[in-house]
């Protein structure tokens, strides 16, 4: 039975503190397709690319984790380009699926070239024409190419950049006390391809990505020593100590251009907020209250940052905002327990720890999402496009990383050894 249907698809646009004992959305993009279709839940039909067995499963898996409803089953034919649809477009239109993704791979001088198209089924139009991507013929490059293609497909359909080619850094802890071993690990945004970047006897805290997705800053505390902030290139090489100062040096945050680092340190007394060059040098103290100030995080425009202070009283941390131009400081969170703030990429939202719950608030401090108690008192981290978050939890004695869509996509988890902490999502490497 066919019905006339107007289909409107609205696509809604950390750290463990050593100092505290835990006791505006973007305007929606609306796509209106006005034509006769049967009732259909799927929005995208995906045909495995010709000549390929590596890319297609990864692309399909990526897209299935978003709010888009994707299917590769029970399709009327297996086209690999828009030209293959000559004469058969009405068959696809009768299915009522608005978008079709097709493609193929070929070899060129030892590399793999992928040509693909996103087709608007109602009109047969190829959105922004044929796309091509060239990758080295090895597992690592092909995996990354698949994520990049998924990013582009998502963007062509929704108008919003995808977040699959970014990576997630996190801490894995095994053992306790003097026997604790901590690993800083990095995995793909689909939960696969995890690699250890560094391993220490002791604790690692608060990893954070540089804006270009190529460096990570983090704190290390070894037995009977102060936490020191290091910067390390993800592609290899040793770590460079950035803060060889006495006191607790924690919670680094890169400026939007990657040239500076915010951090908290107690090397001049109580914990204060400092800014310094990402290449080292002398820090500049920005906040010098008699209370403890920790966990700074730059706003995406670099004009301000949020931080946490216990000036309201012991075990009463609040989130505040510091403006660079005026030096003005305002309270952002309500009067409840609030720590570990981190901005979304557009600056309209802040992920944080609200009491013992992972939560999200808008820039005015109103909570817009509560993800519940994760069991380890940590805040979530936004994906690059702000449509998903990743957070750590403990279930049945196992550390779990959960990636959750904020607008209806599928949530999924990745388990690891020991305790998992402080996951943070990078932008795509540049």
CSV table of C-alpha atoms in Angstrom, one decimal:
chain,number,residue,atom,x,y,z
A,1,UNK,CA,0.0,0.0,0.0
A,2,UNK,CA,1.3,3.4,-1.0
A,3,UNK,CA,0.6,6.6,0.9
A,4,UNK,CA,1.5,10.2,0.3
A,5,UNK,CA,4.0,11.1,3.0
A,6,UNK,CA,6.1,14.1,3.8
A,7,UNK,CA,9.2,12.8,5.4
A,8,UNK,CA,11.0,15.4,7.6
A,9,UNK,CA,14.3,14.2,8.9
A,10,UNK,CA,15.6,16.5,11.7
A,11,UNK,CA,19.2,16.0,12.6
A,12,UNK,CA,19.8,17.8,15.9
A,13,UNK,CA,22.5,19.6,15.2
A,14,UNK,CA,38.5,14.8,32.6
A,15,UNK,CA,40.1,14.0,34.8
A,16,UNK,CA,40.1,12.3,38.2
A,17,UNK,CA,40.7,15.2,40.5
A,18,UNK,CA,43.2,14.7,43.3
A,19,UNK,CA,41.8,17.7,45.1
A,20,UNK,CA,38.2,16.8,45.5
A,21,UNK,CA,36.7,13.7,47.0
A,22,UNK,CA,33.6,12.9,45.0
A,23,UNK,CA,30.8,12.6,47.6
A,24,UNK,CA,22.4,25.7,23.2
A,25,UNK,CA,22.1,23.2,20.6
A,26,UNK,CA,22.9,24.1,17.0
A,27,UNK,CA,19.9,24.7,14.8
A,28,UNK,CA,18.5,21.5,13.3
A,29,UNK,CA,19.2,20.7,9.7
A,30,UNK,CA,15.8,19.7,8.2
A,31,UNK,CA,15.7,17.7,5.0
A,32,UNK,CA,12.2,17.6,3.4
A,33,UNK,CA,11.4,14.9,0.9
A,34,UNK,CA,7.8,15.2,-0.4
A,35,UNK,CA,6.7,12.3,-2.5
A,36,UNK,CA,4.7,9.1,-2.4
A,37,UNK,CA,6.4,6.3,-0.5
A,38,UNK,CA,5.5,3.3,1.6
A,39,UNK,CA,6.2,3.7,5.3
A,40,UNK,CA,9.9,3.0,5.6
A,41,UNK,CA,12.2,3.3,8.7
A,42,UNK,CA,15.5,3.0,6.8
A,43,UNK,CA,17.0,6.3,5.5
A,44,UNK,CA,20.1,5.0,3.7
A,45,UNK,CA,20.6,1.9,1.5
A,46,UNK,CA,24.3,0.9,1.4
A,47,UNK,CA,25.6,-1.4,-1.4
A,48,UNK,CA,29.0,-3.0,-0.6
A,49,UNK,CA,31.6,-1.5,-2.9
A,50,UNK,CA,32.7,-3.5,-6.0
A,51,UNK,CA,36.1,-5.1,-5.7
A,52,UNK,CA,36.2,-4.5,-1.9
A,53,UNK,CA,36.0,-6.6,1.2
A,54,UNK,CA,37.7,-4.2,3.7
A,55,UNK,CA,36.2,-0.8,3.5
A,56,UNK,CA,32.5,-1.6,3.2
A,57,UNK,CA,32.0,-3.4,6.5
A,58,UNK,CA,33.7,-0.6,8.4
A,59,UNK,CA,31.7,2.1,6.6
A,60,UNK,CA,28.4,0.3,7.2
A,61,UNK,CA,29.3,-0.2,10.9
A,62,UNK,CA,30.2,3.4,11.3
A,63,UNK,CA,27.0,4.7,9.8
A,64,UNK,CA,24.9,2.2,11.7
A,65,UNK,CA,26.1,3.9,15.0
A,66,UNK,CA,24.5,7.2,14.0
A,67,UNK,CA,20.9,8.4,14.0
A,68,UNK,CA,20.7,7.4,10.3
A,69,UNK,CA,18.9,4.1,9.8
A,70,UNK,CA,21.1,2.2,7.3
A,71,UNK,CA,20.4,-1.1,5.6
A,72,UNK,CA,22.3,-3.3,3.2
A,73,UNK,CA,19.7,-6.1,3.2
A,74,UNK,CA,17.0,-7.0,0.7
A,75,UNK,CA,18.0,-4.5,-1.9
A,76,UNK,CA,16.5,-4.8,-5.4
A,77,UNK,CA,19.9,-4.8,-7.2
A,78,UNK,CA,23.6,-4.2,-6.5
A,79,UNK,CA,24.6,-1.0,-8.4
A,80,UNK,CA,28.1,0.3,-8.0
A,81,UNK,CA,27.7,3.7,-9.7
A,82,UNK,CA,24.8,6.0,-10.5
A,83,UNK,CA,25.0,4.9,-14.2
A,84,UNK,CA,24.0,1.4,-13.1
A,85,UNK,CA,20.6,2.9,-12.0
A,86,UNK,CA,19.6,3.7,-15.6
A,87,UNK,CA,16.0,2.4,-16.0
A,88,UNK,CA,15.8,1.1,-12.5
A,89,UNK,CA,15.4,4.3,-10.4
A,90,UNK,CA,11.6,3.8,-10.0
A,91,UNK,CA,12.3,0.5,-8.3
A,92,UNK,CA,14.5,2.2,-5.7
A,93,UNK,CA,12.0,5.0,-5.4
A,94,UNK,CA,9.3,2.5,-4.6
A,95,UNK,CA,11.3,1.3,-1.6
A,96,UNK,CA,10.9,4.7,0.1
A,97,UNK,CA,14.6,4.9,1.2
A,98,UNK,CA,15.7,8.5,0.6
A,99,UNK,CA,19.5,7.9,0.0
A,100,UNK,CA,21.6,5.2,-1.7
A,101,UNK,CA,25.4,4.8,-1.3
A,102,UNK,CA,27.3,3.0,-4.0
A,103,UNK,CA,31.0,2.7,-5.0
A,104,UNK,CA,33.9,0.6,-6.2
A,105,UNK,CA,37.6,0.2,-5.6
A,106,UNK,CA,40.5,-0.1,-8.0
A,107,UNK,CA,44.2,-0.4,-7.9
A,108,UNK,CA,46.5,2.4,-9.2
A,109,UNK,CA,50.2,2.2,-8.9
A,110,UNK,CA,50.1,0.1,-5.8
A,111,UNK,CA,47.5,2.2,-4.0
A,112,UNK,CA,43.7,1.6,-3.6
A,113,UNK,CA,41.4,4.2,-5.2
A,114,UNK,CA,37.8,4.3,-4.0
A,115,UNK,CA,35.1,6.0,-6.1
A,116,UNK,CA,31.8,6.4,-4.4
A,117,UNK,CA,28.5,8.3,-4.7
A,118,UNK,CA,25.6,9.3,-2.4
A,119,UNK,CA,22.4,9.4,-4.5
A,120,UNK,CA,19.2,11.2,-3.6
A,121,UNK,CA,16.8,8.5,-4.7
A,122,UNK,CA,13.8,10.8,-5.3
A,123,UNK,CA,15.6,12.7,-8.1
A,124,UNK,CA,18.5,10.4,-9.0
A,125,UNK,CA,20.9,13.3,-8.2
A,126,UNK,CA,24.4,12.5,-7.1
A,127,UNK,CA,25.0,14.8,-4.1
A,128,UNK,CA,28.1,16.9,-4.8
A,129,UNK,CA,29.1,14.5,-7.6
A,130,UNK,CA,31.4,11.4,-7.5
A,131,UNK,CA,33.8,11.3,-4.6
A,132,UNK,CA,37.3,9.7,-4.8
A,133,UNK,CA,39.8,8.7,-2.1
A,134,UNK,CA,43.2,7.2,-2.5
A,135,UNK,CA,44.8,5.1,0.3
A,136,UNK,CA,47.9,3.0,0.7
A,137,UNK,CA,47.3,-0.7,0.4
A,138,UNK,CA,47.8,-1.7,4.0
A,139,UNK,CA,45.4,-2.5,6.9
A,140,UNK,CA,46.0,0.8,8.8
A,141,UNK,CA,45.5,3.1,5.8
A,142,UNK,CA,42.5,1.2,4.6
A,143,UNK,CA,40.9,1.4,8.0
A,144,UNK,CA,41.4,5.1,8.2
A,145,UNK,CA,40.1,5.5,4.6
A,146,UNK,CA,36.9,3.7,5.6
A,147,UNK,CA,36.3,6.1,8.5
A,148,UNK,CA,37.0,9.1,6.2
A,149,UNK,CA,34.5,7.8,3.7
A,150,UNK,CA,31.9,7.3,6.4
A,151,UNK,CA,32.5,10.9,7.6
A,152,UNK,CA,31.9,12.2,4.1
A,153,UNK,CA,28.8,10.1,3.5
A,154,UNK,CA,27.3,11.3,6.8
A,155,UNK,CA,28.1,14.9,5.9
A,156,UNK,CA,26.7,14.7,2.4
A,157,UNK,CA,23.4,13.4,3.9
A,158,UNK,CA,23.1,15.6,7.0
A,159,UNK,CA,25.2,18.6,6.3
A,160,UNK,CA,27.2,17.9,9.5
A,161,UNK,CA,30.8,16.6,9.4
A,162,UNK,CA,31.1,13.0,10.6
A,163,UNK,CA,33.2,11.9,13.6
A,164,UNK,CA,34.5,8.5,12.6
A,165,UNK,CA,38.0,9.4,11.6
A,166,UNK,CA,38.8,11.0,15.0
A,167,UNK,CA,40.4,8.7,17.6
A,168,UNK,CA,39.8,8.1,21.3
A,169,UNK,CA,42.5,8.2,23.9
A,170,UNK,CA,42.0,6.6,27.3
A,171,UNK,CA,43.8,5.3,30.4
A,172,UNK,CA,43.8,1.6,31.3
A,173,UNK,CA,44.9,0.8,34.9
A,174,UNK,CA,45.9,-2.6,36.2
A,175,UNK,CA,46.9,-3.3,39.8
A,176,UNK,CA,46.9,-0.9,42.8
A,177,UNK,CA,49.3,1.0,45.0
A,178,UNK,CA,52.9,0.4,44.2
A,179,UNK,CA,51.9,-2.4,41.8
A,180,UNK,CA,49.7,-0.1,39.7
A,181,UNK,CA,50.6,0.0,35.9
A,182,UNK,CA,48.9,2.6,33.8
A,183,UNK,CA,48.7,2.6,30.0
A,184,UNK,CA,47.7,5.5,27.7
A,185,UNK,CA,45.9,3.9,24.8
A,186,UNK,CA,44.4,5.2,21.6
A,187,UNK,CA,41.7,3.4,19.5
A,188,UNK,CA,39.6,4.2,16.5
A,189,UNK,CA,36.2,5.8,17.0
A,190,UNK,CA,34.5,2.4,16.3
A,191,UNK,CA,36.2,0.9,19.3
A,192,UNK,CA,38.7,-1.1,17.3
A,193,UNK,CA,42.5,-0.9,16.6
A,194,UNK,CA,43.5,-0.1,20.2
A,195,UNK,CA,47.3,0.7,20.7
A,196,UNK,CA,49.3,1.6,23.7
A,197,UNK,CA,51.1,4.9,23.4
A,198,UNK,CA,52.9,4.8,26.7
A,199,UNK,CA,53.0,2.7,29.9
A,200,UNK,CA,54.2,3.8,33.3
A,201,UNK,CA,54.5,2.3,36.8
A,202,UNK,CA,52.2,4.7,38.5
A,203,UNK,CA,49.2,6.7,37.4
A,204,UNK,CA,48.3,8.6,34.3
A,205,UNK,CA,45.7,11.4,34.5
A,206,UNK,CA,43.6,13.6,32.1
A,207,UNK,CA,44.8,13.0,28.6
A,208,UNK,CA,43.9,15.7,26.1
A,209,UNK,CA,44.3,16.0,22.3
A,210,UNK,CA,46.0,18.8,20.4
A,211,UNK,CA,43.6,20.4,17.9
A,212,UNK,CA,45.3,18.7,14.9
A,213,UNK,CA,44.8,15.3,16.5
A,214,UNK,CA,48.6,14.5,16.4
A,215,UNK,CA,49.7,15.1,20.0
A,216,UNK,CA,48.4,14.2,23.5
A,217,UNK,CA,49.2,16.0,26.7
A,218,UNK,CA,48.7,14.1,30.0
A,219,UNK,CA,49.9,13.9,33.6
A,220,UNK,CA,52.0,11.1,35.1
A,221,UNK,CA,52.5,10.5,38.8
A,222,UNK,CA,55.1,7.9,39.8
A,223,UNK,CA,55.6,6.5,43.3
A,224,UNK,CA,56.6,9.3,45.7
A,225,UNK,CA,56.7,12.0,43.1
A,226,UNK,CA,54.5,14.9,42.0
A,227,UNK,CA,52.3,14.7,38.9
A,228,UNK,CA,54.2,16.0,35.8
A,229,UNK,CA,52.6,17.0,32.5
A,230,UNK,CA,54.0,15.4,29.3
A,231,UNK,CA,53.4,16.0,25.6
A,232,UNK,CA,53.7,13.1,23.2
A,233,UNK,CA,53.3,12.7,19.5
A,234,UNK,CA,50.8,9.9,18.8
A,235,UNK,CA,52.7,8.6,15.7
A,236,UNK,CA,55.8,7.8,17.8
A,237,UNK,CA,58.7,9.2,19.7
A,238,UNK,CA,59.3,9.8,23.4
A,239,UNK,CA,57.3,12.1,25.7
A,240,UNK,CA,58.5,15.6,26.6
A,241,UNK,CA,58.1,16.9,30.2
A,242,UNK,CA,56.3,20.2,30.0
A,243,UNK,CA,56.0,21.0,33.8
A,244,UNK,CA,59.1,20.1,35.7
A,245,UNK,CA,57.8,22.1,38.7
A,246,UNK,CA,57.3,20.9,42.3
A,247,UNK,CA,53.6,20.4,43.1
A,248,UNK,CA,50.7,18.7,41.4
A,249,UNK,CA,50.6,19.6,37.7
A,250,UNK,CA,47.4,18.3,36.3
A,251,UNK,CA,44.6,18.7,33.7
A,252,UNK,CA,46.3,20.1,30.6
A,253,UNK,CA,44.2,21.7,27.9
A,254,UNK,CA,45.4,22.8,24.4
A,255,UNK,CA,44.4,26.2,23.0
A,256,UNK,CA,42.4,26.0,19.8
A,257,UNK,CA,45.5,26.8,17.7
A,258,UNK,CA,47.6,24.3,19.6
A,259,UNK,CA,50.2,26.8,20.7
A,260,UNK,CA,49.4,27.1,24.4
A,261,UNK,CA,48.5,24.8,27.3
A,262,UNK,CA,46.2,25.6,30.3
A,263,UNK,CA,46.8,23.5,33.4
A,264,UNK,CA,46.5,23.5,37.2
A,265,UNK,CA,49.5,23.5,39.5
A,266,UNK,CA,50.2,23.8,43.2
A,267,UNK,CA,53.9,24.7,42.7
A,268,UNK,CA,53.3,28.2,44.2
A,269,UNK,CA,51.0,27.1,47.0
A,270,UNK,CA,47.3,26.1,46.6
A,271,UNK,CA,46.2,24.8,43.2
A,272,UNK,CA,45.9,27.6,40.7
A,273,UNK,CA,45.3,27.9,36.9
A,274,UNK,CA,48.3,28.6,34.6
A,275,UNK,CA,48.9,29.1,30.9
A,276,UNK,CA,52.1,28.4,29.1
A,277,UNK,CA,53.6,27.7,25.7
A,278,UNK,CA,53.0,24.2,24.5
A,279,UNK,CA,56.7,24.0,23.7
A,280,UNK,CA,57.6,24.8,27.3
A,281,UNK,CA,58.9,27.8,29.2
A,282,UNK,CA,57.7,29.9,32.1
A,283,UNK,CA,54.0,29.6,33.0
A,284,UNK,CA,51.7,32.6,33.6
A,285,UNK,CA,49.3,32.4,36.6
A,286,UNK,CA,45.8,33.4,35.5
A,287,UNK,CA,43.8,32.7,38.7
A,288,UNK,CA,45.1,33.1,42.2
A,289,UNK,CA,42.3,32.5,44.7
A,290,UNK,CA,42.9,31.2,48.2
A,291,UNK,CA,40.8,28.1,47.3
A,292,UNK,CA,41.8,25.3,44.9
A,293,UNK,CA,41.3,25.8,41.1
A,294,UNK,CA,41.7,22.9,38.8
A,295,UNK,CA,40.6,21.3,35.5
A,296,UNK,CA,40.8,24.2,33.1
A,297,UNK,CA,39.4,23.7,29.6
A,298,UNK,CA,39.6,26.2,26.7
A,299,UNK,CA,36.5,27.3,24.9
A,300,UNK,CA,36.6,26.5,21.1
A,301,UNK,CA,37.0,30.2,20.2
A,302,UNK,CA,40.0,30.6,22.6
A,303,UNK,CA,38.4,33.6,24.2
A,304,UNK,CA,37.6,32.0,27.5
A,305,UNK,CA,38.0,28.8,29.5
A,306,UNK,CA,36.0,26.9,32.1
A,307,UNK,CA,37.5,25.6,35.3
A,308,UNK,CA,36.6,24.1,38.7
A,309,UNK,CA,36.9,25.8,42.1
A,310,UNK,CA,36.0,24.8,45.7
A,311,UNK,CA,35.7,28.4,46.8
A,312,UNK,CA,32.1,27.6,47.8
A,313,UNK,CA,33.5,25.2,50.4
A,314,UNK,CA,35.2,21.8,50.8
A,315,UNK,CA,33.6,19.2,48.6
A,316,UNK,CA,31.4,21.8,47.0
A,317,UNK,CA,33.1,22.2,43.6
A,318,UNK,CA,31.5,24.5,41.0
A,319,UNK,CA,32.3,25.3,37.4
A,320,UNK,CA,33.3,28.8,36.5
A,321,UNK,CA,34.2,30.7,33.3
A,322,UNK,CA,37.2,33.0,32.9
A,323,UNK,CA,37.2,35.5,30.0
A,324,UNK,CA,40.7,36.4,28.7
A,325,UNK,CA,39.8,39.9,27.4
A,326,UNK,CA,38.4,41.2,30.6
A,327,UNK,CA,39.6,38.8,33.2
A,328,UNK,CA,35.9,38.5,34.3
A,329,UNK,CA,35.0,35.2,36.1
A,330,UNK,CA,31.4,34.0,36.3
A,331,UNK,CA,29.9,30.8,37.8
A,332,UNK,CA,28.5,28.5,35.1
A,333,UNK,CA,27.1,25.5,36.9
A,334,UNK,CA,24.3,25.5,39.5
A,335,UNK,CA,25.0,25.1,43.2
A,336,UNK,CA,25.3,21.3,43.0
A,337,UNK,CA,28.6,19.3,42.8
A,338,UNK,CA,30.1,19.9,39.4
A,339,UNK,CA,33.6,19.0,38.0
A,340,UNK,CA,35.5,18.0,34.9
A,341,UNK,CA,34.0,20.4,32.3
A,342,UNK,CA,34.7,20.1,28.6
A,343,UNK,CA,33.2,22.1,25.8
A,344,UNK,CA,31.5,20.7,22.7
A,345,UNK,CA,33.2,21.8,19.4
A,346,UNK,CA,30.7,24.6,18.8
A,347,UNK,CA,30.9,25.9,22.4
A,348,UNK,CA,27.2,25.5,23.0
A,349,UNK,CA,27.4,22.6,25.5
A,350,UNK,CA,29.6,21.5,28.4
A,351,UNK,CA,30.1,17.9,29.4
A,352,UNK,CA,30.7,17.5,33.1
A,353,UNK,CA,30.3,15.4,36.2
A,354,UNK,CA,27.1,16.4,38.1
A,355,UNK,CA,27.3,14.8,41.5
A,356,UNK,CA,28.0,11.2,40.6
A,357,UNK,CA,26.4,11.4,37.2
A,358,UNK,CA,27.9,12.0,33.8
A,359,UNK,CA,25.9,14.9,32.4
A,360,UNK,CA,25.7,17.7,29.8
A,361,UNK,CA,24.6,21.3,30.3
A,362,UNK,CA,24.2,24.2,27.9
A,363,UNK,CA,26.3,27.3,28.1
A,364,UNK,CA,23.9,28.9,30.6
A,365,UNK,CA,24.3,26.0,33.0
A,366,UNK,CA,21.0,24.2,32.5
A,367,UNK,CA,21.4,20.4,32.3
A,368,UNK,CA,20.3,19.0,28.9
A,369,UNK,CA,21.2,15.3,29.3
A,370,UNK,CA,22.0,13.1,32.2
A,371,UNK,CA,23.8,9.9,31.4
A,372,UNK,CA,23.6,8.4,34.9
A,373,UNK,CA,26.1,7.1,37.4
A,374,UNK,CA,29.0,5.5,35.6
A,375,UNK,CA,30.5,3.9,38.8
A,376,UNK,CA,33.8,5.8,38.6
A,377,UNK,CA,32.7,9.4,38.9
A,378,UNK,CA,33.9,10.7,35.5
A,379,UNK,CA,32.5,13.1,33.0
A,380,UNK,CA,31.7,12.3,29.3
A,381,UNK,CA,33.8,13.6,26.3
A,382,UNK,CA,32.2,15.0,23.1
A,383,UNK,CA,32.9,13.6,19.7
A,384,UNK,CA,34.2,16.2,17.2
A,385,UNK,CA,30.8,17.1,15.8
A,386,UNK,CA,29.1,17.1,19.3
A,387,UNK,CA,26.5,14.4,18.3
A,388,UNK,CA,28.0,11.6,20.4
A,389,UNK,CA,29.9,11.2,23.7
A,390,UNK,CA,32.3,8.7,25.1
A,391,UNK,CA,32.5,7.9,28.8
A,392,UNK,CA,34.1,5.3,31.1
A,393,UNK,CA,32.3,3.1,33.5
A,394,UNK,CA,32.7,-0.1,35.4
A,395,UNK,CA,30.3,-3.1,35.0
A,396,UNK,CA,30.8,-6.4,36.6
A,397,UNK,CA,34.3,-5.6,37.7
A,398,UNK,CA,35.3,-4.7,34.1
A,399,UNK,CA,36.3,-1.4,32.7
A,400,UNK,CA,33.9,-0.3,29.9
A,401,UNK,CA,34.1,2.5,27.3
A,402,UNK,CA,30.6,3.5,26.1
A,403,UNK,CA,30.0,5.6,23.0
A,404,UNK,CA,26.5,7.0,23.0
A,405,UNK,CA,24.6,9.1,20.4
A,406,UNK,CA,22.9,12.1,21.8
A,407,UNK,CA,20.2,12.1,19.0
A,408,UNK,CA,18.9,8.6,18.7
A,409,UNK,CA,21.8,6.5,17.3
A,410,UNK,CA,22.9,3.2,18.7
A,411,UNK,CA,25.1,3.1,21.8
A,412,UNK,CA,27.9,0.5,22.1
A,413,UNK,CA,30.6,-0.4,24.5
A,414,UNK,CA,34.2,-1.6,24.5
A,415,UNK,CA,35.6,-3.5,27.5
A,416,UNK,CA,39.2,-3.6,28.6
A,417,UNK,CA,41.5,-4.9,31.3
A,418,UNK,CA,41.4,-3.4,34.8
A,419,UNK,CA,39.9,0.1,35.2
A,420,UNK,CA,39.3,2.4,32.2
A,421,UNK,CA,39.4,6.1,32.8
A,422,UNK,CA,39.3,9.5,31.1
A,423,UNK,CA,38.4,8.8,27.5
A,424,UNK,CA,38.7,11.8,25.2
A,425,UNK,CA,37.9,12.1,21.5
A,426,UNK,CA,40.2,13.8,19.0
A,427,UNK,CA,39.3,15.6,15.8
A,428,UNK,CA,40.5,14.0,12.6
A,429,UNK,CA,44.3,13.9,12.3
A,430,UNK,CA,45.6,16.7,10.0
